[in-house]
mmCIF file of C-alpha atoms in Angstrom:
data_model
loop_
_atom_site.group_PDB
_atom_site.id
_atom_site.type_symbol
_atom_site.label_atom_id
_atom_site.label_comp_id
_atom_site.label_asym_id
_atom_site.label_seq_id
_atom_site.Cartn_x
_atom_site.Cartn_y
_atom_site.Cartn_z
ATOM 1 C CA MET A 15 -19.865 -3.822 -13.332
ATOM 2 C CA LYS A 16 -17.899 -1.763 -11.076
ATOM 3 C CA ASN A 17 -14.320 -0.842 -11.714
ATOM 4 C CA THR A 18 -11.996 -2.466 -9.177
ATOM 5 C CA ARG A 19 -8.982 -1.081 -8.551
ATOM 6 C CA VAL A 20 -6.408 -3.717 -7.513
ATOM 7 C CA ILE A 21 -3.502 -2.097 -5.105
ATOM 8 C CA ALA A 22 -0.499 -4.023 -4.235
ATOM 9 C CA PHE A 23 1.941 -3.188 -1.407
ATOM 10 C CA ALA A 24 5.398 -5.287 -2.142
ATOM 11 C CA THR A 25 8.670 -5.250 -1.124
ATOM 12 C CA GLN A 26 11.921 -7.453 -1.730
ATOM 13 C CA LYS A 27 12.480 -7.870 1.485
ATOM 14 C CA GLY A 28 10.707 -8.824 4.793
ATOM 15 C CA GLY A 29 10.043 -6.512 7.703
ATOM 16 C CA ALA A 30 9.628 -3.081 5.437
ATOM 17 C CA GLY A 31 6.221 -2.618 7.033
ATOM 18 C CA LYS A 32 4.246 -3.255 4.036
ATOM 19 C CA SER A 33 1.750 -5.589 5.856
ATOM 20 C CA THR A 34 1.217 -2.850 8.791
ATOM 21 C CA ILE A 35 0.845 0.203 5.769
ATOM 22 C CA GLY A 36 -1.411 -2.180 4.071
ATOM 23 C CA THR A 37 -4.189 -2.521 7.062
ATOM 24 C CA HIS A 38 -3.832 0.833 7.890
ATOM 25 C CA VAL A 39 -4.767 1.764 4.328
ATOM 26 C CA ALA A 40 -7.224 -0.679 4.256
ATOM 27 C CA SER A 41 -9.270 0.117 7.404
ATOM 28 C CA ALA A 42 -9.128 4.118 6.276
ATOM 29 C CA LEU A 43 -10.447 3.211 3.099
ATOM 30 C CA CYS A 44 -13.581 0.944 4.698
ATOM 31 C CA TYR A 45 -13.983 3.161 7.990
ATOM 32 C CA LEU A 46 -13.296 6.236 7.401
ATOM 33 C CA TYR A 47 -13.724 7.008 3.183
ATOM 34 C CA GLY A 48 -16.651 4.678 2.956
ATOM 35 C CA TYR A 49 -14.990 2.320 0.260
ATOM 36 C CA LYS A 50 -15.986 -1.439 -0.057
ATOM 37 C CA VAL A 51 -12.591 -2.862 0.233
ATOM 38 C CA ALA A 52 -11.551 -6.587 0.263
ATOM 39 C CA MET A 53 -7.501 -7.403 1.524
ATOM 40 C CA LEU A 54 -5.819 -10.604 -0.186
ATOM 41 C CA ASP A 55 -3.123 -12.012 1.653
ATOM 42 C CA CYS A 56 -0.645 -13.839 -0.423
ATOM 43 C CA ASP A 57 2.606 -13.381 1.912
ATOM 44 C CA TYR A 58 2.999 -16.919 2.722
ATOM 45 C CA PRO A 59 3.963 -18.665 5.133
ATOM 46 C CA GLN A 60 3.659 -15.572 7.530
ATOM 47 C CA ASN A 61 0.133 -14.607 6.508
ATOM 48 C CA THR A 62 0.286 -11.329 8.434
ATOM 49 C CA LEU A 63 -2.731 -10.044 7.587
ATOM 50 C CA HIS A 64 -4.813 -13.238 8.626
ATOM 51 C CA ALA A 65 -2.832 -13.107 11.571
ATOM 52 C CA TYR A 66 -3.966 -9.663 12.666
ATOM 53 C CA ARG A 67 -7.740 -10.736 11.744
ATOM 54 C CA ASN A 68 -7.713 -13.663 14.007
ATOM 55 C CA HIS A 69 -6.381 -12.319 16.949
ATOM 56 C CA GLU A 70 -8.985 -9.356 16.652
ATOM 57 C CA GLN A 71 -11.925 -12.050 15.992
ATOM 58 C CA GLN A 72 -10.577 -13.505 19.313
ATOM 59 C CA LEU A 73 -10.850 -10.193 21.108
ATOM 60 C CA LEU A 74 -14.375 -10.412 19.581
ATOM 61 C CA GLN A 75 -15.128 -13.460 21.884
ATOM 62 C CA SER A 76 -13.801 -12.202 24.829
ATOM 63 C CA ASP A 77 -13.620 -8.553 25.260
ATOM 64 C CA VAL A 78 -16.892 -6.736 25.730
ATOM 65 C CA ALA A 79 -15.591 -3.609 24.980
ATOM 66 C CA PHE A 80 -13.999 -4.722 22.029
ATOM 67 C CA GLN A 81 -17.646 -6.042 20.640
ATOM 68 C CA GLU A 82 -19.506 -2.881 21.643
ATOM 69 C CA ARG A 83 -16.929 -0.545 19.794
ATOM 70 C CA LEU A 84 -17.810 -2.636 17.062
ATOM 71 C CA ILE A 85 -21.228 -2.565 16.946
ATOM 72 C CA LYS A 86 -20.878 1.221 17.926
ATOM 73 C CA GLN A 87 -19.017 1.616 14.608
ATOM 74 C CA GLY A 88 -21.750 0.113 12.355
ATOM 75 C CA VAL A 89 -19.731 -1.121 9.692
ATOM 76 C CA THR A 90 -19.097 -4.797 9.076
ATOM 77 C CA PRO A 91 -15.109 -5.089 8.569
ATOM 78 C CA TYR A 92 -13.492 -5.862 5.116
ATOM 79 C CA PRO A 93 -12.799 -9.613 4.790
ATOM 80 C CA ILE A 94 -9.662 -10.785 4.210
ATOM 81 C CA ALA A 95 -9.008 -13.941 1.858
ATOM 82 C CA ILE A 96 -5.706 -16.031 1.670
ATOM 83 C CA SER A 97 -4.006 -17.321 -1.468
ATOM 84 C CA SER A 98 -0.869 -18.721 -2.491
ATOM 85 C CA VAL A 99 0.847 -16.348 -5.230
ATOM 86 C CA GLU A 100 0.550 -18.552 -7.834
ATOM 87 C CA LYS A 101 -3.504 -18.654 -7.468
ATOM 88 C CA ALA A 102 -3.479 -14.969 -6.737
ATOM 89 C CA VAL A 103 -5.015 -13.838 -9.916
ATOM 90 C CA GLU A 104 -7.765 -16.453 -9.688
ATOM 91 C CA ALA A 105 -8.659 -14.996 -5.909
ATOM 92 C CA ILE A 106 -8.184 -11.093 -7.390
ATOM 93 C CA ASP A 107 -10.942 -12.523 -10.036
ATOM 94 C CA THR A 108 -12.844 -13.903 -7.423
ATOM 95 C CA LEU A 109 -13.374 -10.926 -5.504
ATOM 96 C CA ALA A 110 -13.315 -8.870 -8.001
ATOM 97 C CA GLU A 111 -16.828 -10.386 -8.975
ATOM 98 C CA LYS A 112 -18.349 -8.711 -5.877
ATOM 99 C CA GLU A 113 -18.013 -5.609 -6.902
ATOM 100 C CA PHE A 114 -15.227 -4.246 -4.282
ATOM 101 C CA ASP A 115 -13.998 -0.689 -4.687
ATOM 102 C CA PHE A 116 -10.403 -1.891 -3.804
ATOM 103 C CA ILE A 117 -8.801 -4.857 -3.512
ATOM 104 C CA LEU A 118 -5.635 -4.486 -1.557
ATOM 105 C CA VAL A 119 -3.036 -7.136 -1.756
ATOM 106 C CA ASP A 120 -0.055 -8.087 0.270
ATOM 107 C CA THR A 121 2.738 -9.596 -1.427
ATOM 108 C CA PRO A 122 5.640 -12.005 -0.460
ATOM 109 C CA GLY A 123 9.096 -10.348 0.681
ATOM 110 C CA THR A 124 10.584 -12.150 -2.387
ATOM 111 C CA VAL A 125 10.564 -12.151 -6.077
ATOM 112 C CA ASN A 126 11.273 -16.003 -6.508
ATOM 113 C CA VAL A 127 7.943 -16.991 -6.162
ATOM 114 C CA VAL A 128 5.961 -19.071 -8.731
ATOM 115 C CA GLY A 129 2.912 -17.324 -10.084
ATOM 116 C CA LEU A 130 4.435 -13.892 -9.382
ATOM 117 C CA SER A 131 4.633 -12.425 -12.881
ATOM 118 C CA GLU A 132 1.081 -13.248 -13.516
ATOM 119 C CA LEU A 133 0.178 -11.225 -9.984
ATOM 120 C CA LEU A 134 2.227 -8.162 -11.026
ATOM 121 C CA GLU A 135 0.376 -8.016 -14.541
ATOM 122 C CA ARG A 136 -3.010 -8.284 -12.817
ATOM 123 C CA VAL A 137 -2.698 -5.381 -10.114
ATOM 124 C CA ASP A 138 -3.438 -1.899 -11.461
ATOM 125 C CA TYR A 139 -1.018 0.017 -9.145
ATOM 126 C CA ILE A 140 2.117 -1.161 -7.049
ATOM 127 C CA PHE A 141 3.344 1.064 -3.757
ATOM 128 C CA LEU A 142 6.835 -0.045 -2.116
ATOM 129 C CA PRO A 143 7.333 0.974 1.256
ATOM 130 C CA MET A 144 11.573 1.865 1.552
ATOM 131 C CA GLU A 145 13.141 2.556 4.672
ATOM 132 C CA PRO A 146 16.277 4.931 5.085
ATOM 133 C CA ASP A 147 19.432 3.030 4.751
ATOM 134 C CA MET A 148 21.272 2.142 1.549
ATOM 135 C CA GLY A 149 20.236 -1.756 1.499
ATOM 136 C CA THR A 150 17.000 -1.051 1.412
ATOM 137 C CA ILE A 151 16.724 1.524 -1.037
ATOM 138 C CA ALA A 152 19.245 -0.703 -3.592
ATOM 139 C CA SER A 153 17.004 -3.708 -3.039
ATOM 140 C CA THR A 154 13.792 -1.253 -4.086
ATOM 141 C CA MET A 155 15.228 0.054 -7.044
ATOM 142 C CA SER A 156 16.185 -3.399 -8.209
ATOM 143 C CA TYR A 157 12.906 -4.266 -7.494
ATOM 144 C CA MET A 158 11.299 -1.548 -9.517
ATOM 145 C CA HIS A 159 13.402 -1.868 -12.683
ATOM 146 C CA ILE A 160 11.569 -5.730 -12.424
ATOM 147 C CA LEU A 161 8.351 -3.760 -12.350
ATOM 148 C CA GLY A 162 9.260 -1.722 -15.169
ATOM 149 C CA ASN A 163 9.191 -4.665 -17.423
ATOM 150 C CA PHE A 164 5.323 -5.282 -16.298
ATOM 151 C CA THR A 165 3.682 -2.202 -16.883
ATOM 152 C CA HIS A 166 0.600 -1.782 -19.358
ATOM 153 C CA LYS A 167 3.343 0.149 -21.731
ATOM 154 C CA GLN A 168 5.574 -2.620 -22.125
ATOM 155 C CA ARG A 169 3.046 -5.452 -22.102
ATOM 156 C CA PRO A 170 -0.178 -4.441 -23.529
ATOM 157 C CA GLU A 171 -1.751 -7.251 -21.642
ATOM 158 C CA SER A 172 -0.810 -6.278 -18.389
ATOM 159 C CA ASN A 173 -3.376 -3.606 -16.139
ATOM 160 C CA LEU A 174 -0.315 -2.496 -14.217
ATOM 161 C CA ALA A 175 -0.279 1.274 -14.916
ATOM 162 C CA GLY A 176 2.173 2.459 -12.008
ATOM 163 C CA PHE A 177 4.361 1.893 -9.364
ATOM 164 C CA TYR A 178 5.720 3.958 -6.761
ATOM 165 C CA ALA A 179 8.055 4.078 -4.048
ATOM 166 C CA PHE A 180 7.697 5.877 -0.461
ATOM 167 C CA TRP A 181 9.587 6.704 2.624
ATOM 168 C CA ASN A 182 8.760 4.447 5.653
ATOM 169 C CA LYS A 183 10.138 4.725 9.218
ATOM 170 C CA PHE A 184 11.159 8.086 8.064
ATOM 171 C CA LEU A 185 13.828 9.431 11.094
ATOM 172 C CA LYS A 186 13.257 13.202 11.248
ATOM 173 C CA ALA A 187 16.901 13.179 13.213
ATOM 174 C CA GLU A 188 18.433 11.470 10.085
ATOM 175 C CA LYS A 189 20.449 13.436 7.568
ATOM 176 C CA ARG A 190 18.661 15.242 5.017
ATOM 177 C CA THR A 191 21.319 14.436 2.388
ATOM 178 C CA VAL A 192 19.956 10.539 2.499
ATOM 179 C CA TYR A 193 16.806 11.592 1.792
ATOM 180 C CA THR A 194 17.588 14.092 -0.623
ATOM 181 C CA LYS A 195 20.058 12.039 -2.580
ATOM 182 C CA THR A 196 17.987 9.456 -3.243
ATOM 183 C CA ALA A 197 15.495 11.686 -4.331
ATOM 184 C CA GLU A 198 18.089 12.868 -6.728
ATOM 185 C CA LEU A 199 19.235 9.266 -7.449
ATOM 186 C CA PHE A 200 15.634 8.099 -8.425
ATOM 187 C CA ARG A 201 14.788 11.274 -10.423
ATOM 188 C CA GLU A 202 17.789 10.458 -12.384
ATOM 189 C CA LYS A 203 16.866 6.835 -13.015
ATOM 190 C CA GLY A 204 13.121 8.075 -13.679
ATOM 191 C CA TYR A 205 11.749 5.439 -10.966
ATOM 192 C CA PRO A 206 8.516 7.148 -9.036
ATOM 193 C CA LEU A 207 8.640 8.422 -5.440
ATOM 194 C CA LEU A 208 5.743 9.719 -3.598
ATOM 195 C CA ASN A 209 6.324 12.823 -1.776
ATOM 196 C CA SER A 210 4.197 11.200 1.398
ATOM 197 C CA ARG A 211 6.891 9.921 3.927
ATOM 198 C CA VAL A 212 5.394 7.768 6.798
ATOM 199 C CA GLU A 213 6.748 8.549 10.480
ATOM 200 C CA SER A 214 8.947 6.084 12.342
ATOM 201 C CA LEU A 215 6.277 5.937 15.320
ATOM 202 C CA VAL A 216 5.739 2.639 17.685
ATOM 203 C CA SER A 217 1.908 3.473 17.445
ATOM 204 C CA ILE A 218 2.255 2.843 13.831
ATOM 205 C CA LYS A 219 2.029 -1.098 14.827
ATOM 206 C CA ASP A 220 0.086 -0.652 18.067
ATOM 207 C CA LYS A 221 -2.947 0.922 16.690
ATOM 208 C CA ARG A 222 -3.000 -1.192 13.400
ATOM 209 C CA SER A 223 -6.290 -3.150 13.225
ATOM 210 C CA THR A 224 -8.336 -4.656 10.409
ATOM 211 C CA MET A 225 -11.749 -4.020 12.390
ATOM 212 C CA PHE A 226 -11.015 0.101 12.830
ATOM 213 C CA PRO A 227 -9.167 2.725 11.558
ATOM 214 C CA MET A 228 -6.569 4.437 13.107
ATOM 215 C CA PRO A 229 -8.350 8.220 14.002
ATOM 216 C CA GLU A 230 -7.803 10.766 11.142
ATOM 217 C CA LYS A 231 -5.439 13.478 13.809
ATOM 218 C CA GLU A 232 -3.166 10.213 14.338
ATOM 219 C CA LEU A 233 -2.856 9.356 10.239
ATOM 220 C CA GLY A 234 -2.145 12.478 9.920
ATOM 221 C CA LYS A 235 0.634 12.891 12.429
ATOM 222 C CA LEU A 236 2.122 9.564 11.162
ATOM 223 C CA GLY A 237 2.260 10.650 7.451
ATOM 224 C CA LEU A 238 -0.372 7.768 7.033
ATOM 225 C CA GLY A 239 -3.090 10.138 6.417
ATOM 226 C CA SER A 240 -0.986 11.671 3.406
ATOM 227 C CA LEU A 241 -0.013 9.090 2.313
ATOM 228 C CA ILE A 242 -3.408 7.646 1.938
ATOM 229 C CA THR A 243 -4.464 10.612 -0.060
ATOM 230 C CA GLU A 244 -1.770 10.709 -2.313
ATOM 231 C CA ILE A 245 -2.584 7.166 -3.223
ATOM 232 C CA LEU A 246 -6.038 7.691 -3.640
ATOM 233 C CA GLU A 247 -5.289 11.191 -5.993
ATOM 234 C CA LEU A 248 -3.146 8.865 -8.421
ATOM 235 C CA VAL A 249 -5.670 5.937 -8.337
ATOM 236 C CA LEU A 250 -8.955 7.716 -8.696
ATOM 237 C CA GLY A 251 -7.363 11.562 -9.653
ATOM 238 C CA LYS A 252 -7.536 15.277 -8.025
ATOM 239 C CA GLY A 253 -11.078 16.224 -7.004
ATOM 240 C CA THR A 254 -12.831 12.761 -6.343
ATOM 241 C CA VAL A 255 -15.333 12.519 -3.621
ATOM 242 C CA THR A 256 -15.505 9.523 -1.267
ATOM 243 C CA PRO A 257 -18.404 7.739 -0.303
ATOM 244 C CA SER A 258 -17.961 9.529 2.924
ATOM 245 C CA GLY A 259 -17.875 12.885 1.172
ATOM 246 C CA LYS A 260 -14.408 13.518 1.536
ATOM 247 C CA THR A 261 -12.946 15.395 -1.570
ATOM 248 C CA ILE A 262 -9.414 13.790 -2.744
ATOM 249 C CA ASP A 263 -6.795 16.666 -2.916
ATOM 250 C CA PHE A 264 -3.227 16.084 -1.730
ATOM 251 C CA THR A 265 -0.951 18.901 -1.210
ATOM 252 C CA PRO A 266 2.828 18.438 -0.527
ATOM 253 C CA THR A 267 4.688 19.788 2.245
ATOM 254 C CA GLU A 268 7.925 21.729 2.227
ATOM 255 C CA PHE A 269 9.858 18.836 2.447
ATOM 256 C CA GLU A 270 8.222 16.919 -0.505
ATOM 257 C CA GLN A 271 9.730 16.998 -3.701
ATOM 258 C CA PRO A 272 8.098 17.301 -7.224
ATOM 259 C CA ALA A 273 5.157 14.858 -8.920
ATOM 260 C CA PRO A 274 6.638 11.420 -9.604
ATOM 261 C CA ALA A 275 8.759 10.986 -12.646
ATOM 262 C CA ALA A 276 6.812 9.983 -15.297
ATOM 263 C CA LEU A 277 6.383 6.356 -16.285
ATOM 264 C CA GLU A 278 7.123 6.672 -19.592
ATOM 265 C CA THR A 279 10.886 7.662 -18.546
ATOM 266 C CA LEU A 280 10.664 4.375 -15.977
ATOM 267 C CA ASP A 281 9.433 2.192 -19.037
ATOM 268 C CA ASP A 282 12.711 3.488 -21.051
ATOM 269 C CA ASN A 283 15.042 2.567 -18.543
ATOM 270 C CA ALA A 284 13.442 -0.807 -18.284
ATOM 271 C CA LYS A 285 14.208 -1.921 -21.580
#
């Protein structure tokens, strides 16, 4: 049976961009990188991913150009399933039986949900988008402290190999001290912070699609290309060749910090 990787995007607050980023990542993995992908929408009651797909399915019924574009692409859109958090593990296992390469999970914007503990143990990696404001940073660190109790090292029955925060809505005009001081704090606490940062530009929302990928050039401009590459390097390993023939090789920019802190340090802090 194929080794399906289960990746979740998670935050403790809504509006952090996890659904938008998750959609861009899934579409790139499927339509640009050639992976067999499925998405699981557990973000009740918004079910944002399902809403994106419903909108595009309506366009297929009314927009000839949209239809022709999909036909030209030649790839069947990846499935988007809906599940409550309570039944998410069962839903993941059902999807895994279909031998997807990746199952991407959109979690709810709160930790006070029945079944979340079981879901956190079922996923392999969790990625947390973080905005450059103190409230979001504090909330992210609080969530990471909780996640430290769910790693495979802490719970042998858990699949959770790692979890990483990353900068979303990155502002070039923002004082660098916000980013550098946060990076220092994360290293001090042993909380992993990815090197990639996703720019704060309108196009990231305007061009999200569950049926088409954003062009690679634009993914690169927004920092999404870097994020996807860094995620794949963590999950699959440097030098891995994708089904489309791309070689995974993440190279940090001058702004970006050294590699994320070791999970051993994080696990110690979570005790």
